[in-house]
Coordinates of C-alpha atoms and ligand atoms in Angstrom, one line a residue:
I1 CA -6.3 7.8 23.5
V2 CA -6.0 3.8 23.3
E3 CA -5.6 1.9 20.0
G4 CA -5.1 -1.8 20.2
T5 CA -3.6 -2.3 23.8
T6 CA -1.4 0.8 23.5
K7 CA -2.3 3.9 25.3
V8 CA -0.8 7.2 24.3
S9 CA -1.1 10.8 25.0
V10 CA -1.9 13.0 21.9
P11 CA -2.7 16.7 21.5
V12 CA -6.8 16.7 21.2
P13 CA -7.9 19.7 19.0
P14 CA -11.0 21.4 20.6
P15 CA -14.3 20.3 19.2
D16 CA -14.7 23.5 17.3
A17 CA -11.2 23.3 15.6
T18 CA -11.1 24.5 12.2
F19 CA -7.5 23.3 11.5
P20 CA -6.6 19.8 10.2
P21 CA -4.8 17.2 12.3
S22 CA -1.6 18.2 10.2
A23 CA -1.6 21.8 11.8
A24 CA -1.4 20.4 15.5
P25 CA 1.8 20.8 17.3
V26 CA 2.3 17.0 17.2
F27 CA 0.3 15.1 14.4
Y28 CA -2.4 12.4 15.4
N29 CA -5.0 11.3 13.0
P30 CA -7.7 9.0 14.4
E31 CA -8.8 8.2 10.8
M32 CA -5.5 6.1 10.3
E33 CA -6.4 3.8 13.3
L34 CA -7.5 1.3 10.5
N35 CA -4.0 1.7 8.8
R36 CA -2.3 1.1 12.0
D37 CA -4.4 -1.9 13.0
I38 CA -3.6 -3.5 9.7
N39 CA 0.0 -2.6 10.3
V40 CA 0.0 -4.4 13.5
A41 CA -1.4 -7.6 12.0
A42 CA 0.8 -7.5 8.8
T43 CA 3.8 -6.7 10.8
A44 CA 3.2 -9.6 13.3
A45 CA 2.4 -12.2 10.4
F46 CA 5.6 -11.0 8.7
V47 CA 7.8 -11.3 11.8
K48 CA 6.4 -14.8 12.4
R49 CA 7.7 -15.6 8.8
L50 CA 11.1 -13.9 9.5
L51 CA 11.7 -16.0 12.8
S52 CA 10.8 -19.2 11.1
R53 CA 14.0 -18.9 9.1
K54 CA 17.0 -19.9 10.8
E55 CA 19.4 -17.1 10.0
L56 CA 17.4 -14.6 12.2
L57 CA 16.8 -16.8 15.3
R58 CA 19.6 -15.1 17.3
E59 CA 18.8 -11.7 16.0
E60 CA 16.3 -9.3 17.4
V61 CA 14.1 -7.9 14.7
H62 CA 14.4 -4.1 14.4
Y63 CA 11.6 -1.8 13.1
V64 CA 11.9 1.8 12.4
D65 CA 8.9 4.2 12.4
A66 CA 10.8 7.0 10.4
F67 CA 8.1 9.6 10.7
S68 CA 6.7 8.8 14.2
A69 CA 4.9 12.0 15.4
S70 CA 3.4 10.9 18.8
G71 CA 5.2 7.5 18.5
I72 CA 1.9 5.6 18.2
R73 CA 2.8 3.4 15.1
G74 CA 6.1 2.3 16.5
L75 CA 4.9 1.9 20.1
R76 CA 2.0 -0.5 18.9
I77 CA 4.8 -2.6 17.1
A78 CA 6.9 -2.8 20.3
G79 CA 3.9 -3.6 22.6
E80 CA 1.6 -5.4 20.3
V81 CA 4.1 -7.4 18.1
G82 CA 6.9 -7.6 20.6
I83 CA 9.8 -6.6 18.4
H84 CA 12.3 -3.5 19.0
A85 CA 11.0 -0.4 17.5
T86 CA 13.0 3.0 17.0
M87 CA 10.6 5.9 16.8
N88 CA 12.0 8.8 14.8
D89 CA 10.8 12.5 14.1
W90 CA 12.7 15.8 13.4
S91 CA 10.3 17.8 15.6
P92 CA 11.3 18.5 19.0
E93 CA 7.7 18.5 20.4
A94 CA 7.2 15.1 18.7
L95 CA 10.2 13.9 20.5
E96 CA 9.2 14.9 23.9
L97 CA 5.9 13.3 23.2
I98 CA 7.4 10.0 22.0
K99 CA 9.4 9.8 25.3
E100 CA 6.4 10.5 27.2
N101 CA 4.4 7.8 25.5
I102 CA 7.1 5.3 25.9
K103 CA 6.9 5.9 29.6
I104 CA 3.3 5.4 29.7
N105 CA 3.5 1.9 28.1
E106 CA 6.8 1.1 30.1
L107 CA 8.4 0.0 26.7
E108 CA 11.9 1.7 27.6
E109 CA 13.6 -1.7 27.0
K110 CA 12.1 -2.4 23.6
T111 CA 12.2 1.2 22.2
L112 CA 14.5 3.8 20.9
A113 CA 13.5 7.5 20.3
T114 CA 15.5 9.7 18.0
R115 CA 15.2 13.1 16.5
K116 CA 16.8 13.0 13.0
S117 CA 16.1 13.9 9.4
A118 CA 14.6 10.5 8.2
N119 CA 16.8 10.5 5.2
V120 CA 19.9 10.9 7.5
L121 CA 18.9 8.2 9.8
L122 CA 18.0 5.7 7.0
H123 CA 21.2 6.3 5.1
K124 CA 23.2 5.7 8.2
Q125 CA 21.4 2.8 10.1
K126 CA 20.1 -0.7 8.8
Y127 CA 16.7 -2.0 9.9
H128 CA 14.8 -5.3 9.1
I129 CA 11.6 -3.4 8.8
V130 CA 11.3 0.2 7.7
D131 CA 7.9 2.0 8.0
L132 CA 7.5 5.2 6.1
D133 CA 4.2 7.1 7.1
P134 CA 5.0 10.8 6.0
F135 CA 2.8 13.5 5.3
G136 CA 2.0 13.3 1.6
T137 CA 4.4 11.6 -0.7
P138 CA 7.0 9.1 0.5
A139 CA 8.9 9.6 -2.9
P140 CA 11.8 11.9 -1.3
F141 CA 12.4 9.1 1.3
L142 CA 12.4 5.9 -1.0
D143 CA 16.2 5.9 -1.8
A144 CA 17.3 6.0 1.9
A145 CA 14.6 3.5 2.9
S146 CA 15.8 1.2 0.1
A147 CA 19.4 1.5 1.3
S148 CA 18.3 0.8 5.0
V149 CA 15.7 -2.0 4.6
R150 CA 16.8 -5.6 5.0
S151 CA 13.4 -7.4 5.2
M152 CA 10.3 -5.4 4.7
L153 CA 9.5 -2.1 3.5
S154 CA 6.1 -0.7 4.6
V155 CA 4.9 2.6 3.1
T156 CA 2.0 4.9 3.1
A157 CA 1.3 7.5 0.3
T158 CA -1.3 10.2 0.9
D159 CA -0.7 12.1 -2.3
T160 CA -3.4 10.3 -4.1
A161 CA -4.1 13.1 -6.6
P162 CA -0.4 13.0 -8.1
L163 CA -0.5 9.2 -7.9
C164 CA -3.9 8.7 -9.7
G165 CA -3.2 11.2 -12.4
A166 CA -5.5 14.1 -11.1
H167 CA -2.2 16.3 -10.7
L168 CA -0.4 15.0 -13.6
K169 CA 2.7 17.0 -13.3
A170 CA 3.1 16.5 -9.7
G171 CA 2.8 12.6 -10.2
I172 CA 5.5 12.8 -12.9
R173 CA 7.8 14.7 -10.8
K174 CA 7.5 12.8 -7.8
Y175 CA 7.2 9.1 -9.4
A176 CA 8.9 9.4 -12.8
A177 CA 5.9 7.8 -14.2
V178 CA 2.8 8.9 -16.3
P179 CA -0.4 7.9 -14.7
L180 CA -3.9 8.2 -16.3
N181 CA -6.8 9.7 -14.6
T182 CA -9.4 6.9 -15.6
E183 CA -12.2 5.2 -13.6
Y184 CA -9.5 2.8 -12.3
H185 CA -7.4 5.7 -11.1
S186 CA -7.0 4.2 -7.4
E187 CA -5.5 1.1 -9.1
M188 CA -3.3 3.2 -11.2
G189 CA -1.9 5.2 -8.2
L190 CA -1.1 1.8 -6.4
R191 CA 0.7 0.5 -9.4
V192 CA 2.5 3.8 -9.7
L193 CA 3.8 3.7 -6.2
L194 CA 4.7 0.0 -6.3
G195 CA 6.6 0.7 -9.5
A196 CA 8.5 3.6 -8.0
C197 CA 9.4 1.3 -4.9
A198 CA 10.7 -1.5 -7.3
R199 CA 13.0 1.1 -9.2
E200 CA 14.3 2.6 -6.0
L201 CA 15.2 -0.8 -4.5
A202 CA 16.5 -2.0 -7.7
K203 CA 19.3 0.8 -7.4
H204 CA 20.3 -1.0 -4.2
E205 CA 20.2 -4.4 -5.9
K206 CA 17.1 -5.4 -4.0
G207 CA 14.1 -7.0 -5.5
M208 CA 10.7 -7.1 -4.1
L209 CA 7.5 -9.2 -3.4
P210 CA 4.4 -7.3 -2.5
L211 CA 3.0 -9.1 0.5
L212 CA -0.1 -7.0 0.7
S213 CA -1.1 -3.5 -0.6
H214 CA -4.6 -1.8 -0.3
V215 CA -6.1 1.6 -1.3
T216 CA -8.3 2.8 1.6
R217 CA -9.9 6.2 1.8
H218 CA -7.4 8.7 0.6
Y219 CA -4.1 6.6 0.8
V220 CA -2.4 4.0 -0.7
R221 CA -0.3 1.4 1.9
A222 CA 2.0 -1.3 0.8
Y223 CA 4.0 -4.0 2.6
L224 CA 6.9 -5.3 0.3
E225 CA 9.2 -8.0 1.3
I226 CA 12.8 -7.4 0.3
L227 CA 14.6 -10.0 -1.8
P228 CA 18.3 -9.2 -1.9
G229 CA 20.5 -9.8 -4.9
T230 CA 21.0 -8.8 -8.5
K231 CA 19.2 -12.1 -9.7
Q232 CA 16.0 -11.2 -7.6
T233 CA 16.2 -7.5 -8.5
D234 CA 16.2 -8.5 -12.4
R235 CA 13.2 -10.9 -11.7
T236 CA 11.4 -8.1 -10.0
L237 CA 11.8 -5.6 -12.8
K238 CA 10.1 -8.3 -15.0
S239 CA 6.8 -7.3 -13.4
M240 CA 7.2 -3.5 -14.5
G241 CA 5.7 -2.3 -17.8
F242 CA 3.0 -0.1 -19.1
S243 CA -0.7 -0.1 -19.5
I244 CA -2.8 0.8 -22.6
H245 CA -6.0 2.4 -22.3
C246 CA -8.6 3.3 -25.2
P247 CA -10.7 6.2 -24.2
K248 CA -13.2 5.4 -27.0
C249 CA -14.2 1.7 -26.3
G250 CA -12.7 1.1 -22.8
F251 CA -10.1 -1.5 -24.0
R252 CA -7.2 -1.9 -21.4
G253 CA -4.3 -4.0 -21.4
P254 CA -0.6 -4.5 -20.0
V255 CA 2.4 -4.3 -21.8
Y256 CA 5.2 -6.2 -19.8
G257 CA 8.8 -4.9 -19.6
L258 CA 10.7 -1.6 -19.6
A259 CA 12.0 -1.9 -23.2
V260 CA 9.0 -2.5 -25.3
H261 CA 7.3 -1.4 -28.4
I262 CA 3.9 -0.1 -27.9
E263 CA 1.2 0.0 -30.5
K264 CA -0.6 3.2 -30.5
E265 CA -3.9 1.8 -32.2
C266 CA -6.4 0.3 -30.0
P267 CA -6.8 -3.5 -31.0
V268 CA -10.4 -3.6 -30.6
C269 CA -11.8 -0.1 -32.4
G270 CA -8.6 1.2 -33.9
A271 CA -8.8 4.6 -32.0
S272 CA -5.6 6.2 -30.7
T273 CA -4.8 4.9 -27.1
Q274 CA -3.4 6.4 -24.1
I275 CA -0.2 4.9 -22.4
A276 CA 0.5 4.9 -18.6
G277 CA 3.8 3.9 -16.9
P278 CA 6.2 2.7 -15.9
L279 CA 3.9 0.9 -13.5
W280 CA 4.2 -2.3 -11.5
L281 CA 2.2 -5.1 -13.3
G282 CA 2.6 -7.9 -11.2
P283 CA 0.4 -9.1 -8.1
F284 CA 0.2 -6.6 -5.5
R285 CA -0.4 -9.1 -2.7
E286 CA 0.3 -12.6 -1.8
Q287 CA -2.8 -14.7 -1.0
A288 CA -1.1 -16.8 1.7
F289 CA 0.2 -13.7 3.4
C290 CA -3.3 -12.2 3.4
D291 CA -4.5 -15.5 5.3
E292 CA -1.8 -14.9 7.8
V293 CA -2.8 -11.4 8.3
I294 CA -6.5 -12.5 8.6
S295 CA -5.2 -15.0 11.4
E296 CA -3.5 -12.1 13.3
L297 CA -6.5 -10.0 13.0
E298 CA -8.4 -12.4 14.8
V299 CA -5.9 -12.8 18.0
H300 CA -5.1 -9.1 18.2
P301 CA -7.8 -6.8 20.0
L302 CA -8.4 -4.3 17.4
N303 CA -11.1 -1.7 17.1
T304 CA -11.3 -2.0 13.4
R305 CA -11.2 -5.7 13.1
D306 CA -14.2 -6.2 10.9
K307 CA -13.3 -3.5 8.5
A308 CA -9.6 -4.5 8.3
K309 CA -10.8 -8.3 7.8
K310 CA -13.2 -7.2 4.9
I311 CA -10.4 -5.3 3.1
I312 CA -7.8 -8.1 3.5
T313 CA -10.2 -10.6 2.3
F314 CA -11.3 -8.6 -0.8
C315 CA -7.6 -8.2 -1.5
R316 CA -6.9 -12.0 -1.3
D317 CA -9.8 -12.9 -3.6
E318 CA -9.1 -10.3 -6.5
L319 CA -7.9 -11.9 -9.8
D320 CA -4.5 -11.1 -10.7
I321 CA -5.5 -9.1 -13.8
P322 CA -4.3 -5.3 -14.0
M323 CA -6.8 -2.6 -14.2
F324 CA -10.3 -3.3 -13.0
Y325 CA -13.5 -2.1 -14.8
D326 CA -16.3 -0.2 -13.4
Q327 CA -19.6 -1.6 -13.9
H328 CA -21.4 1.8 -13.7
V329 CA -19.1 3.5 -16.3
I330 CA -20.0 0.6 -18.7
C331 CA -23.5 0.8 -18.0
K332 CA -23.8 4.5 -18.5
E333 CA -22.0 4.2 -21.9
L334 CA -24.7 1.4 -22.9
G335 CA -27.6 3.2 -21.4
A336 CA -28.2 0.0 -19.3
S337 CA -29.3 -0.3 -15.7
A338 CA -26.8 -1.7 -13.4
T339 CA -27.5 -4.9 -11.6
G340 CA -25.8 -6.0 -8.2
I341 CA -22.2 -6.4 -8.8
E342 CA -22.3 -10.4 -7.7
I343 CA -25.0 -11.0 -10.6
L344 CA -22.6 -9.4 -13.2
I345 CA -19.7 -11.6 -11.8
E346 CA -21.8 -14.8 -11.8
A347 CA -22.9 -13.9 -15.6
L348 CA -19.3 -13.4 -16.5
K349 CA -18.4 -16.8 -14.9
A350 CA -21.3 -18.5 -16.5
N351 CA -20.0 -17.4 -20.0
G352 CA -16.8 -19.1 -19.3
F353 CA -14.7 -16.2 -18.0
E354 CA -12.8 -15.5 -14.8
A355 CA -14.2 -12.7 -12.7
S356 CA -13.9 -11.2 -9.2
R357 CA -14.7 -8.1 -7.2
T358 CA -11.8 -5.9 -6.1
H359 CA -11.3 -4.1 -2.8
F360 CA -11.1 -0.7 -4.4
S361 CA -14.8 0.0 -4.7
G362 CA -18.2 -1.7 -4.6
T363 CA -18.8 -1.3 -8.4
S364 CA -15.4 -2.6 -9.6
F365 CA -14.6 -6.0 -11.2
R366 CA -11.7 -7.8 -12.8
T367 CA -12.3 -10.3 -15.6
D368 CA -10.3 -12.0 -18.3
A369 CA -13.2 -11.3 -20.7
P370 CA -12.5 -8.8 -23.5
I371 CA -14.2 -5.6 -23.4
T372 CA -16.6 -6.6 -26.3
E373 CA -17.9 -9.6 -24.3
I374 CA -18.2 -7.7 -21.1
K375 CA -20.5 -5.3 -23.0
E376 CA -22.5 -8.0 -24.6
I377 CA -23.0 -9.7 -21.2
I378 CA -24.1 -6.5 -19.4
R379 CA -26.5 -5.7 -22.2
A380 CA -28.0 -9.1 -21.9
L381 CA -28.6 -8.8 -18.1
Ligands
SAM401 N1 3.3 8.0 11.4 C1 2.6 8.9 12.4 C2 1.2 8.1 12.9 O1 0.9 7.0 12.3 O2 0.5 8.8 13.7 C3 2.2 10.1 11.7 C4 3.3 10.8 11.0 S1 2.9 12.3 10.5 C5 2.0 12.1 8.9 C6 4.6 12.9 9.9 C7 5.7 13.3 10.8 O3 6.9 13.2 10.1 C8 5.5 14.7 11.5 O4 5.3 14.5 12.9 C9 6.7 15.4 11.0 O5 7.2 16.2 12.1 C10 7.5 14.4 10.7 N2 8.7 14.8 9.5 C11 8.3 15.4 8.6 N3 9.4 15.4 7.7 C12 10.3 14.8 8.3 C13 11.7 14.4 8.1 N4 12.2 14.7 6.9 N5 12.4 13.6 9.0 C14 12.0 13.3 10.1 N6 10.7 13.7 10.4 C15 9.9 14.2 9.5

């Protein structure tokens, strides 16, 4: 198969296969091409930033694909971004396939294939860019990745049920945070993951700046720039906090800080509220970085370019107000029929509020309007 300009040999299940990609001798999921295409563009954009900083000019940039399977992710970084990539997988079949795929692409000089437990490798070796793309949760690997990483941590999580509150106990075990399974559960999952990354990095006195994060299909993906030092770490932790949700009236609001007192009563309707956290409450992308990724998407030959551009553009244009609203949920409560989402956004703006769509879904929006005003505006449409 070919992704971008990289050709790899992968096990192809028979057309009538009844098993998932994870049951093949070496894993390859064609559905994740979009994730890998965005990874090429985001890593290329980040490497340009790194190289523009004087201290790295004479050093080669090192990337590790800690859970490599066929090697496709790391090979694409070596071939399409042009930096050194280590591809690691503890499976002997995967290691053989990675070696074969390095040969196919003639990337022997730019790559290294290793067969280690990801945690052992990452505790031993430092890399500028650490990429975690495991089966399910990255939680058991975040400590070693945080120890290893120098410049950017890229992480995928496919355990959306624990992250989003659908499997509450599993979520608490993995991420030491309490999620809430609300209509904005996808954003909840993203903020639980980012919060867990911030706390793991903090143990190693590293702060973070989320450059880009997105929730697509059934996974969360984040690109986090590393900001070393105690000062940056303390600053990073100021973006941690809790989120209040009122199940009666739909009020939601952030409470910044880890040592805080939280009122249990909803400030709008007086009902008892639910509390989620600790969560990342800061921005989950940097607008300038989104523009740089969009520029990279233009120049790399990528099969999913249009979809990728759409996701990154939505991410860039979202307001930085935690926890989106869902138009259909509010309309259902009010017994109102839903207009097009753009009409609602324009109506919120016409009433003097800020409003934007989000990349999470076609019916979600962010606004600084209080819930009572949002309902008034929807009723009047
Ligand atoms: N990144 C790959 C891609 O984009 O196609 C997919 C990786 S697949 C989801 C996960 C891989 O991690 C499997 O090949 C598995 O053998 C490997 N693996 C699982 N646990 C591991 C561990 N603790 N250390 C190293 N490799 C591991």
